[in-house]
JSON list of C-alpha atoms and ligand atoms in Angstrom, two decimals:
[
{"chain": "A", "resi": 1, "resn": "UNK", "atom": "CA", "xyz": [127.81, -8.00, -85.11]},
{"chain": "A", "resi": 2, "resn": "UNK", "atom": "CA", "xyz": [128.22, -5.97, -88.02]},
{"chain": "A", "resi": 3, "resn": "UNK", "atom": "CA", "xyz": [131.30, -4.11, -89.33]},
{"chain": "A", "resi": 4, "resn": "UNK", "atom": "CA", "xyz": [131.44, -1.43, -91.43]},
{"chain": "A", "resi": 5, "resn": "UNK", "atom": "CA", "xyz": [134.45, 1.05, -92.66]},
{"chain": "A", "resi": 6, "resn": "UNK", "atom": "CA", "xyz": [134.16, 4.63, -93.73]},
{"chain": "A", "resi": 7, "resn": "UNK", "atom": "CA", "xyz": [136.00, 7.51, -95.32]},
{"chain": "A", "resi": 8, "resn": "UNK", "atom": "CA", "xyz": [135.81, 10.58, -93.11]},
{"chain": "A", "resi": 9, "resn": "UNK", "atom": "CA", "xyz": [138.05, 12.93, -95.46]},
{"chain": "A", "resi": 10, "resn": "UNK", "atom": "CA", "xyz": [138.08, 14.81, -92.25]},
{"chain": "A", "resi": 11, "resn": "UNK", "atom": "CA", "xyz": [140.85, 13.15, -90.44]},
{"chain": "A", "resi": 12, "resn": "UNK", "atom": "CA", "xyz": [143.87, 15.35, -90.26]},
{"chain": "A", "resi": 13, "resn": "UNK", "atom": "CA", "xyz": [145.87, 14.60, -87.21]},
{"chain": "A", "resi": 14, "resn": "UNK", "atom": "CA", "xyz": [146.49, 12.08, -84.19]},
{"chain": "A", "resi": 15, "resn": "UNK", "atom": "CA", "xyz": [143.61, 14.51, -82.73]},
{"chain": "A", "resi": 16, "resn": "UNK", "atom": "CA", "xyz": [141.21, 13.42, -84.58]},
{"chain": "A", "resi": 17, "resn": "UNK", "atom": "CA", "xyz": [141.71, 10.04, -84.27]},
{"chain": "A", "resi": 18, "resn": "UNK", "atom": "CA", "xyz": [141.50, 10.53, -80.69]},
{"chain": "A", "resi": 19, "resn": "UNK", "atom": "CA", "xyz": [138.14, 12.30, -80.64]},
{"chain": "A", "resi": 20, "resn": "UNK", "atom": "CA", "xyz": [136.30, 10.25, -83.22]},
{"chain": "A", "resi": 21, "resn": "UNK", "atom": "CA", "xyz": [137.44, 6.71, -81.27]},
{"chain": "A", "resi": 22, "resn": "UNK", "atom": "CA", "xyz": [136.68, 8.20, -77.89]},
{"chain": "A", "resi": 23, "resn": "UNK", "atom": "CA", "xyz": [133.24, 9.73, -79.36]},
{"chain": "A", "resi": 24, "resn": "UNK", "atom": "CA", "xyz": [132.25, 6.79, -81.52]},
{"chain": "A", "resi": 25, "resn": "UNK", "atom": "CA", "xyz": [133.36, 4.85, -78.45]},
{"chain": "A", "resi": 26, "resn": "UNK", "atom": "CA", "xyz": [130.83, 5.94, -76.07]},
{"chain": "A", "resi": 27, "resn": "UNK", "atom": "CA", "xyz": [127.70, 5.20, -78.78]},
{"chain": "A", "resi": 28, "resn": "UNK", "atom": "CA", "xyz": [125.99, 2.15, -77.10]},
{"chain": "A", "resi": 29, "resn": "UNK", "atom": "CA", "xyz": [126.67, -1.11, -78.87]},
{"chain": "A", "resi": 30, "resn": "UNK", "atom": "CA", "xyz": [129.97, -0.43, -80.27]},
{"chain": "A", "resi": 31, "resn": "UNK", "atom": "CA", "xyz": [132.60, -2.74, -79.54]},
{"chain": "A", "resi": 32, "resn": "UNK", "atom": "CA", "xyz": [135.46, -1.13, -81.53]},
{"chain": "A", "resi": 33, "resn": "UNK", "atom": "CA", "xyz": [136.40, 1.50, -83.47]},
{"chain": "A", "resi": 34, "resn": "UNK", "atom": "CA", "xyz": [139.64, 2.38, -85.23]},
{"chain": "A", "resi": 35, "resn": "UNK", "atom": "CA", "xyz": [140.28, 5.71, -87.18]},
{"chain": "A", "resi": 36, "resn": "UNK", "atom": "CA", "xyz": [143.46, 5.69, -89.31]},
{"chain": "A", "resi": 37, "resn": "UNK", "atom": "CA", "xyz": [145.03, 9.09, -90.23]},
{"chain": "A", "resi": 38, "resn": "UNK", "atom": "CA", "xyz": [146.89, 8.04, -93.15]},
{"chain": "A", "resi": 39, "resn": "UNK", "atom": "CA", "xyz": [144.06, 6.27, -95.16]},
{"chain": "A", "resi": 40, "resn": "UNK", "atom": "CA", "xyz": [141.32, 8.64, -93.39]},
{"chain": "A", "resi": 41, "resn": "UNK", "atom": "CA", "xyz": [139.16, 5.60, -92.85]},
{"chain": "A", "resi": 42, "resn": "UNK", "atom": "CA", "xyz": [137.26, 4.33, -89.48]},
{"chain": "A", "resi": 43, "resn": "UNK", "atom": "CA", "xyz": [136.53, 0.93, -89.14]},
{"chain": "A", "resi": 44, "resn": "UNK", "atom": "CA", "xyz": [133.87, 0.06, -86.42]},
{"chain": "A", "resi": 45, "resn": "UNK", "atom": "CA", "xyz": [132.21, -2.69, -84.85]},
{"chain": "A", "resi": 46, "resn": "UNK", "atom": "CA", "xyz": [128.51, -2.36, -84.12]},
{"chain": "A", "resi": 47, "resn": "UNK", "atom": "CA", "xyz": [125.56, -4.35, -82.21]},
{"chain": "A", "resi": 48, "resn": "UNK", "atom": "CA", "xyz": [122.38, -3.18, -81.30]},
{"chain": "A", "resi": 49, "resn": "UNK", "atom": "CA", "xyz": [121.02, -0.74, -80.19]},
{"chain": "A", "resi": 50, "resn": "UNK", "atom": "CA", "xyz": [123.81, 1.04, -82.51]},
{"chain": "A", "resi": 51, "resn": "UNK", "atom": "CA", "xyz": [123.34, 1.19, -86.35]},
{"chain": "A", "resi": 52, "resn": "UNK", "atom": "CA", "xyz": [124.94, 3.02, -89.24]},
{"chain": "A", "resi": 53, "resn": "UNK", "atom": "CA", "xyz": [122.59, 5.79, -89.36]},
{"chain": "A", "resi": 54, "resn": "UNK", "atom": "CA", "xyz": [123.59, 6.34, -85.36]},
{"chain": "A", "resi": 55, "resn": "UNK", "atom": "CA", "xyz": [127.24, 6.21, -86.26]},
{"chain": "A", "resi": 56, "resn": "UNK", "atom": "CA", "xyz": [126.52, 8.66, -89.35]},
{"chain": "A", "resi": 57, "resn": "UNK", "atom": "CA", "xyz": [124.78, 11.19, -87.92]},
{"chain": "A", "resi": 58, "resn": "UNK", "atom": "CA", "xyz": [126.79, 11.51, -84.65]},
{"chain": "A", "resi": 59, "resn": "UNK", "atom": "CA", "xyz": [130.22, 11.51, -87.13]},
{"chain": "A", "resi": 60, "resn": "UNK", "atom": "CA", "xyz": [128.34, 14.39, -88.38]},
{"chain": "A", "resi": 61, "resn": "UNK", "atom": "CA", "xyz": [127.33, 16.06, -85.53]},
{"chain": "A", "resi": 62, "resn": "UNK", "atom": "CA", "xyz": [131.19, 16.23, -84.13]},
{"chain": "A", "resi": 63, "resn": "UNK", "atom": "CA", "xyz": [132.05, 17.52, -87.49]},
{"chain": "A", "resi": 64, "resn": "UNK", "atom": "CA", "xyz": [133.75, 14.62, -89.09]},
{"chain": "A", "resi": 65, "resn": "UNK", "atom": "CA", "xyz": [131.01, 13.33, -91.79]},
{"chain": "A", "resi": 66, "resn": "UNK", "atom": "CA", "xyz": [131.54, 9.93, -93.10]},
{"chain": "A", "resi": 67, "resn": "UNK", "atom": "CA", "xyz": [131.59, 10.17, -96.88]},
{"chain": "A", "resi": 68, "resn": "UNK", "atom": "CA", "xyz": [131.96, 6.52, -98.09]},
{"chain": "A", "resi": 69, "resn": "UNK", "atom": "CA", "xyz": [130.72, 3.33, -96.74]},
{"chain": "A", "resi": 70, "resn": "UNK", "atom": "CA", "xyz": [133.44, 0.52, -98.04]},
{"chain": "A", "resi": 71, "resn": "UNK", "atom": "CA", "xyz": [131.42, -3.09, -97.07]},
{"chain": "A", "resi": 72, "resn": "UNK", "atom": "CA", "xyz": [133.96, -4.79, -94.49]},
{"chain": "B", "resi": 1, "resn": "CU", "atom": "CU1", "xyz": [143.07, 16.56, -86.25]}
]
């Protein structure tokens, strides 16, 4: 299990942290995920078959590209 926390400058509203929990969510192998609005970071929980480069490129694909990887 591997965790990992990004900045997604992105994050502007409660919306947001809806779609990028519920989209991140459905990735296969994630076991949690949670966006905060007020720091603009997402904190998620990974196994296999997921991996950061899944995570990133699907954050970027729903147009909320992570920008920083902080190490747990
Ligand atoms: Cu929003």
């Amino acid at each position: 299990m591997t965790t990992v926390t990004y900045t997604v400058p992105a994050i502007h509203c409660g919306h947001c942290i809806h779609t990028i929990e519920m989209e991140v969510g459905e990735l296969q192998g994630i076991q949690s995920v949670k966006a905060d609005q007020n720091t603009k970071k997402v904190q998620i929980t990974f196994d296999a078959p997921a991996s950061e480069e899944k995570i990133k490129a699907l954050l970027a694909e729903i147009n909320y590209p992570a920008e920083g990887l902080i190490s747990l």
